[in-house]
Amino acid sequence: MFIYFDEEQQIFHLQNGKISYIIGIEKEKYLIHRYFGPCIKQYHQCNELQRIDRGFATNPISHERTFSLNTLPLETSTQGNLDYRISNYQFRNEEGHRVTHFQYDHFHIYEGKPTLKELPPLQGEKAHTLSISLVDKKQSLEMLLHYTIYEQFPIIVRSVTYKNHGTQNVYLENAGSMLVDFPRCDFDLLTLNGSHTNEATIHRQKLHPGVQMIGSTRGVSSPQHHPFLGLVDKYANEHYGTVYGFHFIYSGNFIAQVEVEQYGSTRVQMGIHPDTFEWKLSAGTSFQTPEVVLNFSDQGFQQLSQTFHAFYQSQLIPKQWQKKERPILLNSWEGNYFQFTEEDLHKQIDLAKELGIELFVLDDGWFGKRNDDTTSLGDWFVNTDKLPQGIEGIADYLHQRDMLFGLWFEPEMISIESELFKQHPNWCLQVPHYEPTQGRQQLVLNLSLLEVQEYLIEMLSRYLSSGKIDYVKWDMNRHLSDVGSFALPHDQQKEVSHRYVLGLYRILSEVTTRFPNVLFENCSSGGGRFDPGMMVYMAQTWTSDNTDALCRSKIQYGYSFLYPPIMMGAHVSESPNHQVGRKTPFHSRFLIAMSGNFGYELAIEKLPSDLLAQIKEQVLFYKKHRSLIQFGKFYRIKEIDDFYATAWLFKNDEEALLVYSHGLARPAQAVQYIKTMYLDNEALYEDSEDKKIYSGSELNYAGILVPRIKEDFKCFYKYWKKVS
Ligand code: DGJ
């Protein structure tokens, strides 16, 4: 049994042999968090609750001064009466009052998981769900807390449904997805932060009294803060220690916060950011929050990552892409930018074919009058000056050569200089009396409008139904501003940010369902909206606009905490690199790019013959090892250091590939052995270079020597095949 209710103890216990999550009902009314961690077979409340008459505590049962909801570990906050810590929800009624008294009412246990209306749902294979209902009887409000446990993963998925059963409208000023209290605060906080071209840097800091918070109010999850936080043992590292990970399945504004409170407990809360949100919960309606994945590891970050990788590969991305190999691509962007002719593209395609490349992606610049980034978004008709035979012509050219064709769109945007803007000036996000603010000289379409959604679904379907487009790169290059909609009354304007995201999900869901064989790549100036919400529809993301190999090793390293390499687009680009001007060896650029979803993004026709010969070899190498890289396990085996040196390992049952990246050359290079750590101890492996046989245990524990390296940005690989 994966979930049971112990009537006598008034305890809910979710367990799967790996983890237990335990919730208690106190005084028949209140939900108390009792435990989340390694599986407990039988639970008899040895960790009894601390009941002390605390100063300044409020007591829901007036004479029971040792019982206070402000000091107990809870499963959700209370509002305006009892609990002063960060809150998970906030209602306001029509009289303007913000007090509610929610109490436990009933529960429901069932197989599978909630199917989220309008939101990106995780799949529910071998999943079991507990939904606990809390009710405020005075105002006829209900809160359903959902907990899903999977049979095979140390994961709990949480969300909330807020319901108004009354006859009056209420306003949800905050609709959090998850709150939990841990009875300790000796954790470090782990977050992934950054910026455009510098995404996913791992930050680790000590928890301290008060609130530590990350979030986004930019309309998207953002490159600044990834919608993730980890609570980790002070001594935890890659391979050791307790680690809790919280990951939000949402692509809009979010908040992720922790509070260390007065008596040393830690509250974690995650949800849509309340600063840019409010929802009119009319009588008889409900509001469903996005989901949060709670991941537990007692073997450090590595195990946390292994769980995320396996879980997302099987329960997050679209089913049809879970086991499907990804093609090697040539993307036109950094090689051409906006300047190309059909003839140029034909030359590039012919050469790409010769080199063994399988997919050609025509990036920005193919439509309207788009010769730079100031115009034409919205005018999704081909520029026949550049492409006289149209999109079909290029697609046919590729298909005749047995190659795939991919096309770039930025559907959510509109240029002021466009036909679309002339026809529909009110389709962009805007508020009365103000000129909407531009970013990259473009405005954002108001995706909360049904007619805009319909227009985009129809426009994309028109292209995709030709059957000639195998791949779509879906880009989004600015954040939301002037968030308002003429279609909503004044008391619903604060709904627009969330409605935008719901509109986006509707379009994505519709288009990806209609065209399941088209591979979609998620992009927002690189990793600007790399989040699990988008990955429900699109199996991969363009990781970063920064294609410099050194920077990429750090960015991909950061994202690998949460996502497997197959979900991260990575391309070999020019040297000096266009973003940072760095010169790096061609071979290193290859090894870093092939450690993700592999492709090229440079003017191949301008490359000297020796580099073309290298590309041919690289492509062959990748094809040979593709299934290992895309579907094997990925382990970080050397923590990235101050010189940016790092190493990782791909492994399956038959083989293993190690990539070492040295970063900066250094004086007095220390002696260093890279230990593979995760090979099969009992097996023997043959080295592809010297053909020597090594045991798994020696590679794991003794390791291989890092040779003396007198060169910046040098990378090398080792490949071993299991021989017995
Ligand atoms: C930003 C993307 O991340 C790039 O790869 C490229 O597609 C440009 N937009 C095109 O405008």
Short mmCIF file of N, CA and C in Angstrom, two decimals, residues 364-487:
data_model
loop_
_atom_site.label_atom_id
_atom_site.label_comp_id
_atom_site.label_asym_id
_atom_site.label_seq_id
_atom_site.Cartn_x
_atom_site.Cartn_y
_atom_site.Cartn_z
N ASP A 364 16.04 32.62 -37.15
CA ASP A 364 15.43 33.93 -37.37
C ASP A 364 15.80 34.49 -38.75
N GLY A 365 14.89 35.31 -39.33
CA GLY A 365 15.24 36.08 -40.53
C GLY A 365 14.59 35.60 -41.82
N TRP A 366 13.72 34.61 -41.76
CA TRP A 366 13.17 34.02 -42.99
C TRP A 366 11.82 34.63 -43.41
N PHE A 367 11.28 35.56 -42.63
CA PHE A 367 9.89 36.00 -42.82
C PHE A 367 9.80 37.53 -42.89
N GLY A 368 8.65 38.01 -43.38
CA GLY A 368 8.38 39.45 -43.42
C GLY A 368 9.53 40.22 -44.04
N LYS A 369 9.88 41.34 -43.35
CA LYS A 369 11.04 42.12 -43.84
C LYS A 369 12.16 42.00 -42.82
N ARG A 370 12.28 40.87 -42.27
CA ARG A 370 13.16 40.65 -41.12
C ARG A 370 14.63 40.54 -41.56
N ASN A 371 15.27 41.71 -41.72
CA ASN A 371 16.70 41.71 -42.05
C ASN A 371 17.54 42.13 -40.85
N ASP A 372 16.87 42.48 -39.80
CA ASP A 372 17.51 42.71 -38.50
C ASP A 372 16.42 42.49 -37.46
N ASP A 373 16.73 42.79 -36.19
CA ASP A 373 15.73 42.42 -35.18
C ASP A 373 14.77 43.56 -34.81
N THR A 374 14.55 44.49 -35.76
CA THR A 374 13.68 45.62 -35.41
C THR A 374 12.26 45.45 -35.97
N THR A 375 12.03 44.46 -36.76
CA THR A 375 10.76 44.43 -37.48
C THR A 375 10.18 43.03 -37.69
N SER A 376 8.92 43.00 -38.10
CA SER A 376 8.26 41.85 -38.74
C SER A 376 7.76 40.70 -37.86
N LEU A 377 8.02 40.75 -36.54
CA LEU A 377 7.46 39.66 -35.73
C LEU A 377 5.95 39.73 -35.82
N GLY A 378 5.34 38.65 -36.13
CA GLY A 378 3.90 38.62 -36.38
C GLY A 378 3.60 38.41 -37.86
N ASP A 379 4.53 38.83 -38.71
CA ASP A 379 4.30 38.64 -40.15
C ASP A 379 4.91 37.32 -40.59
N TRP A 380 4.23 36.27 -40.27
CA TRP A 380 4.78 34.93 -40.49
C TRP A 380 4.54 34.46 -41.92
N PHE A 381 4.94 35.31 -42.87
CA PHE A 381 4.93 34.85 -44.27
C PHE A 381 6.34 34.99 -44.82
N VAL A 382 6.70 34.06 -45.66
CA VAL A 382 8.09 33.92 -46.06
C VAL A 382 8.58 35.13 -46.86
N ASN A 383 9.81 35.49 -46.65
CA ASN A 383 10.45 36.56 -47.41
C ASN A 383 10.97 35.94 -48.72
N THR A 384 10.23 36.20 -49.81
CA THR A 384 10.59 35.52 -51.06
C THR A 384 11.80 36.16 -51.75
N ASP A 385 12.22 37.34 -51.24
CA ASP A 385 13.49 37.88 -51.77
C ASP A 385 14.63 36.94 -51.35
N LYS A 386 14.51 36.47 -50.10
CA LYS A 386 15.57 35.57 -49.62
C LYS A 386 15.34 34.14 -50.08
N LEU A 387 14.08 33.73 -50.03
CA LEU A 387 13.75 32.33 -50.32
C LEU A 387 12.70 32.27 -51.43
N PRO A 388 13.11 32.44 -52.71
CA PRO A 388 12.14 32.50 -53.80
C PRO A 388 11.25 31.26 -53.87
N GLN A 389 11.76 30.13 -53.43
CA GLN A 389 10.92 28.91 -53.49
C GLN A 389 10.20 28.64 -52.18
N GLY A 390 10.26 29.62 -51.31
CA GLY A 390 9.48 29.54 -50.07
C GLY A 390 10.03 28.52 -49.10
N ILE A 391 9.28 28.37 -48.00
CA ILE A 391 9.65 27.40 -46.97
C ILE A 391 9.59 25.99 -47.54
N GLU A 392 8.57 25.75 -48.36
CA GLU A 392 8.44 24.42 -48.97
C GLU A 392 9.68 24.08 -49.79
N GLY A 393 10.20 25.11 -50.49
CA GLY A 393 11.37 24.89 -51.34
C GLY A 393 12.55 24.38 -50.51
N ILE A 394 12.81 25.04 -49.38
CA ILE A 394 13.94 24.63 -48.52
C ILE A 394 13.66 23.25 -47.93
N ALA A 395 12.40 23.08 -47.48
CA ALA A 395 12.04 21.79 -46.87
C ALA A 395 12.25 20.67 -47.88
N ASP A 396 11.77 20.89 -49.11
CA ASP A 396 11.92 19.85 -50.14
C ASP A 396 13.39 19.58 -50.43
N TYR A 397 14.15 20.66 -50.48
CA TYR A 397 15.59 20.52 -50.77
C TYR A 397 16.22 19.57 -49.74
N LEU A 398 15.83 19.75 -48.48
CA LEU A 398 16.37 18.90 -47.42
C LEU A 398 15.84 17.47 -47.51
N HIS A 399 14.53 17.37 -47.70
CA HIS A 399 13.94 16.03 -47.70
C HIS A 399 14.46 15.20 -48.87
N GLN A 400 14.68 15.89 -50.01
CA GLN A 400 15.26 15.15 -51.15
C GLN A 400 16.63 14.59 -50.79
N ARG A 401 17.29 15.22 -49.87
CA ARG A 401 18.61 14.75 -49.45
C ARG A 401 18.52 13.89 -48.18
N ASP A 402 17.31 13.51 -47.89
CA ASP A 402 17.08 12.64 -46.73
C ASP A 402 17.51 13.32 -45.42
N MET A 403 17.31 14.61 -45.37
CA MET A 403 17.60 15.35 -44.13
C MET A 403 16.30 15.93 -43.58
N LEU A 404 16.37 16.35 -42.31
CA LEU A 404 15.18 16.91 -41.67
C LEU A 404 15.24 18.44 -41.73
N PHE A 405 14.05 19.02 -41.60
CA PHE A 405 13.98 20.49 -41.68
C PHE A 405 13.35 21.08 -40.41
N GLY A 406 14.04 22.08 -39.87
CA GLY A 406 13.51 22.77 -38.69
C GLY A 406 13.34 24.26 -38.95
N LEU A 407 12.36 24.87 -38.31
CA LEU A 407 12.08 26.28 -38.56
C LEU A 407 11.89 27.02 -37.24
N TRP A 408 12.40 28.26 -37.21
CA TRP A 408 12.34 29.12 -36.02
C TRP A 408 11.07 29.96 -36.03
N PHE A 409 10.44 30.09 -34.89
CA PHE A 409 9.31 31.02 -34.70
C PHE A 409 9.50 31.74 -33.36
N GLU A 410 8.96 32.94 -33.30
CA GLU A 410 8.85 33.61 -32.00
C GLU A 410 7.38 34.03 -31.86
N PRO A 411 6.50 33.07 -31.65
CA PRO A 411 5.07 33.31 -31.81
C PRO A 411 4.48 34.34 -30.86
N GLU A 412 5.08 34.48 -29.67
CA GLU A 412 4.45 35.33 -28.65
C GLU A 412 4.68 36.82 -28.86
N MET A 413 5.44 37.18 -29.91
CA MET A 413 5.86 38.58 -30.04
C MET A 413 5.25 39.27 -31.25
N ILE A 414 5.30 40.59 -31.19
CA ILE A 414 4.81 41.41 -32.30
C ILE A 414 5.71 42.64 -32.42
N SER A 415 6.14 42.93 -33.67
CA SER A 415 6.92 44.16 -33.90
C SER A 415 5.94 45.27 -34.21
N ILE A 416 6.25 46.49 -33.76
CA ILE A 416 5.38 47.61 -34.13
C ILE A 416 5.41 47.76 -35.64
N GLU A 417 6.60 47.53 -36.19
CA GLU A 417 6.68 47.53 -37.66
C GLU A 417 6.30 46.17 -38.19
N SER A 418 5.01 45.93 -38.28
CA SER A 418 4.54 44.66 -38.85
C SER A 418 3.11 44.86 -39.34
N GLU A 419 2.71 44.03 -40.24
CA GLU A 419 1.33 44.07 -40.74
C GLU A 419 0.37 43.70 -39.61
N LEU A 420 0.81 42.74 -38.81
CA LEU A 420 -0.06 42.26 -37.73
C LEU A 420 -0.40 43.40 -36.76
N PHE A 421 0.61 44.23 -36.46
CA PHE A 421 0.36 45.33 -35.53
C PHE A 421 -0.60 46.35 -36.14
N LYS A 422 -0.46 46.57 -37.48
CA LYS A 422 -1.38 47.51 -38.14
C LYS A 422 -2.81 47.00 -38.01
N GLN A 423 -2.97 45.68 -38.18
CA GLN A 423 -4.32 45.11 -38.12
C GLN A 423 -4.87 45.00 -36.70
N HIS A 424 -3.99 44.69 -35.76
CA HIS A 424 -4.45 44.42 -34.39
C HIS A 424 -3.61 45.16 -33.35
N PRO A 425 -3.67 46.48 -33.34
CA PRO A 425 -2.83 47.21 -32.38
C PRO A 425 -3.18 46.89 -30.93
N ASN A 426 -4.37 46.38 -30.71
CA ASN A 426 -4.76 46.10 -29.32
C ASN A 426 -4.47 44.65 -28.90
N TRP A 427 -3.75 43.92 -29.72
CA TRP A 427 -3.43 42.54 -29.36
C TRP A 427 -2.21 42.41 -28.44
N CYS A 428 -1.51 43.52 -28.23
CA CYS A 428 -0.33 43.38 -27.37
C CYS A 428 -0.69 43.72 -25.93
N LEU A 429 0.15 43.29 -25.02
CA LEU A 429 -0.04 43.65 -23.61
C LEU A 429 0.07 45.15 -23.46
N GLN A 430 -0.88 45.76 -22.82
CA GLN A 430 -0.85 47.21 -22.68
C GLN A 430 -1.89 47.66 -21.65
N VAL A 431 -1.67 48.84 -21.12
CA VAL A 431 -2.67 49.42 -20.24
C VAL A 431 -3.08 50.76 -20.83
N PRO A 432 -4.32 51.22 -20.57
CA PRO A 432 -4.79 52.46 -21.16
C PRO A 432 -3.89 53.64 -20.80
N HIS A 433 -3.78 54.59 -21.70
CA HIS A 433 -3.07 55.87 -21.55
C HIS A 433 -1.55 55.77 -21.66
N TYR A 434 -1.01 54.56 -21.72
CA TYR A 434 0.46 54.45 -21.80
C TYR A 434 0.87 53.74 -23.08
N GLU A 435 1.94 54.22 -23.68
CA GLU A 435 2.57 53.50 -24.79
C GLU A 435 3.21 52.26 -24.21
N PRO A 436 2.94 51.08 -24.73
CA PRO A 436 3.63 49.91 -24.17
C PRO A 436 5.15 49.98 -24.42
N THR A 437 5.89 49.47 -23.46
CA THR A 437 7.35 49.56 -23.51
C THR A 437 7.92 48.45 -24.39
N GLN A 438 8.91 48.83 -25.21
CA GLN A 438 9.50 47.82 -26.07
C GLN A 438 10.74 47.19 -25.43
N GLY A 439 11.03 46.00 -25.86
CA GLY A 439 12.26 45.30 -25.48
C GLY A 439 12.71 44.60 -26.75
N ARG A 440 13.97 44.68 -27.09
CA ARG A 440 14.48 44.22 -28.39
C ARG A 440 13.59 44.74 -29.53
N GLN A 441 13.10 45.93 -29.33
CA GLN A 441 12.18 46.59 -30.28
C GLN A 441 10.97 45.72 -30.63
N GLN A 442 10.41 45.08 -29.65
CA GLN A 442 9.21 44.28 -29.89
C GLN A 442 8.28 44.35 -28.69
N LEU A 443 7.01 44.06 -28.95
CA LEU A 443 6.01 44.02 -27.89
C LEU A 443 5.55 42.57 -27.72
N VAL A 444 4.84 42.36 -26.61
CA VAL A 444 4.42 40.99 -26.31
C VAL A 444 2.93 40.86 -26.62
N LEU A 445 2.58 39.82 -27.36
CA LEU A 445 1.16 39.59 -27.62
C LEU A 445 0.45 39.21 -26.32
N ASN A 446 -0.77 39.61 -26.21
CA ASN A 446 -1.55 39.28 -25.01
C ASN A 446 -2.13 37.87 -25.17
N LEU A 447 -1.37 36.91 -24.71
CA LEU A 447 -1.78 35.52 -24.90
C LEU A 447 -2.98 35.13 -24.05
N SER A 448 -3.42 36.03 -23.19
CA SER A 448 -4.62 35.70 -22.42
C SER A 448 -5.88 35.88 -23.29
N LEU A 449 -5.73 36.55 -24.43
CA LEU A 449 -6.90 36.74 -25.31
C LEU A 449 -7.13 35.51 -26.17
N LEU A 450 -8.37 35.06 -26.16
CA LEU A 450 -8.71 33.86 -26.93
C LEU A 450 -8.40 34.02 -28.41
N GLU A 451 -8.70 35.24 -28.94
CA GLU A 451 -8.48 35.42 -30.39
C GLU A 451 -6.99 35.37 -30.74
N VAL A 452 -6.14 35.79 -29.81
CA VAL A 452 -4.70 35.70 -30.07
C VAL A 452 -4.26 34.23 -30.03
N GLN A 453 -4.79 33.50 -29.05
CA GLN A 453 -4.47 32.07 -28.99
C GLN A 453 -4.89 31.37 -30.28
N GLU A 454 -6.12 31.67 -30.72
CA GLU A 454 -6.65 31.02 -31.93
C GLU A 454 -5.79 31.36 -33.14
N TYR A 455 -5.43 32.64 -33.22
CA TYR A 455 -4.61 33.09 -34.35
C TYR A 455 -3.29 32.31 -34.39
N LEU A 456 -2.65 32.17 -33.21
CA LEU A 456 -1.34 31.50 -33.18
C LEU A 456 -1.47 30.00 -33.47
N ILE A 457 -2.52 29.40 -32.94
CA ILE A 457 -2.72 27.97 -33.21
C ILE A 457 -2.93 27.75 -34.70
N GLU A 458 -3.72 28.64 -35.27
CA GLU A 458 -4.04 28.51 -36.69
C GLU A 458 -2.79 28.76 -37.55
N MET A 459 -2.04 29.81 -37.19
CA MET A 459 -0.84 30.16 -37.97
C MET A 459 0.17 29.01 -37.93
N LEU A 460 0.42 28.48 -36.72
CA LEU A 460 1.41 27.39 -36.61
C LEU A 460 0.91 26.13 -37.30
N SER A 461 -0.39 25.88 -37.17
CA SER A 461 -0.96 24.67 -37.79
C SER A 461 -0.84 24.74 -39.31
N ARG A 462 -1.01 25.95 -39.82
CA ARG A 462 -0.91 26.12 -41.28
C ARG A 462 0.48 25.66 -41.74
N TYR A 463 1.50 26.08 -41.03
CA TYR A 463 2.86 25.67 -41.41
C TYR A 463 3.07 24.18 -41.20
N LEU A 464 2.64 23.70 -40.04
CA LEU A 464 2.99 22.33 -39.67
C LEU A 464 2.17 21.30 -40.43
N SER A 465 0.96 21.69 -40.84
CA SER A 465 0.12 20.68 -41.52
C SER A 465 0.64 20.38 -42.93
N SER A 466 1.59 21.16 -43.41
CA SER A 466 2.19 20.82 -44.71
C SER A 466 2.96 19.51 -44.60
N GLY A 467 3.29 19.12 -43.37
CA GLY A 467 4.05 17.89 -43.16
C GLY A 467 5.52 18.05 -43.52
N LYS A 468 5.92 19.29 -43.81
CA LYS A 468 7.30 19.48 -44.29
C LYS A 468 8.23 19.99 -43.20
N ILE A 469 7.67 20.27 -42.05
CA ILE A 469 8.51 20.80 -40.96
C ILE A 469 8.64 19.72 -39.89
N ASP A 470 9.88 19.35 -39.61
CA ASP A 470 10.10 18.24 -38.68
C ASP A 470 10.44 18.73 -37.28
N TYR A 471 10.74 20.01 -37.19
CA TYR A 471 11.29 20.53 -35.93
C TYR A 471 10.95 22.01 -35.84
N VAL A 472 10.57 22.44 -34.66
CA VAL A 472 10.28 23.87 -34.47
C VAL A 472 11.12 24.38 -33.31
N LYS A 473 11.81 25.49 -33.54
CA LYS A 473 12.48 26.17 -32.42
C LYS A 473 11.56 27.31 -32.00
N TRP A 474 11.04 27.22 -30.79
CA TRP A 474 10.07 28.21 -30.27
C TRP A 474 10.81 29.18 -29.37
N ASP A 475 10.98 30.40 -29.85
CA ASP A 475 11.82 31.37 -29.14
C ASP A 475 10.94 32.39 -28.41
N MET A 476 11.53 33.14 -27.49
CA MET A 476 10.82 34.19 -26.74
C MET A 476 11.87 35.12 -26.16
N ASN A 477 11.99 36.32 -26.74
CA ASN A 477 13.19 37.11 -26.49
C ASN A 477 13.02 38.39 -25.67
N ARG A 478 11.97 38.51 -24.92
CA ARG A 478 11.88 39.60 -23.97
C ARG A 478 10.91 39.23 -22.85
N HIS A 479 10.98 40.01 -21.79
CA HIS A 479 10.09 39.73 -20.66
C HIS A 479 8.85 40.62 -20.74
N LEU A 480 7.85 40.29 -19.95
CA LEU A 480 6.56 40.98 -20.04
C LEU A 480 6.64 42.36 -19.37
N SER A 481 5.98 43.32 -19.99
CA SER A 481 5.79 44.61 -19.33
C SER A 481 4.39 45.09 -19.69
N ASP A 482 3.94 46.16 -19.09
CA ASP A 482 2.63 46.73 -19.39
C ASP A 482 1.56 45.65 -19.34
N VAL A 483 1.62 44.88 -18.26
CA VAL A 483 0.76 43.71 -18.17
C VAL A 483 -0.67 44.15 -17.85
N GLY A 484 -1.48 44.21 -18.88
CA GLY A 484 -2.88 44.59 -18.73
C GLY A 484 -3.64 44.07 -19.92
N SER A 485 -4.94 43.98 -19.77
CA SER A 485 -5.74 43.47 -20.88
C SER A 485 -7.06 44.23 -20.95
N PHE A 486 -7.38 44.71 -22.15
CA PHE A 486 -8.65 45.43 -22.30
C PHE A 486 -9.85 44.49 -22.11
N ALA A 487 -9.61 43.19 -22.17
CA ALA A 487 -10.72 42.25 -22.12
C ALA A 487 -11.16 41.90 -20.71
#
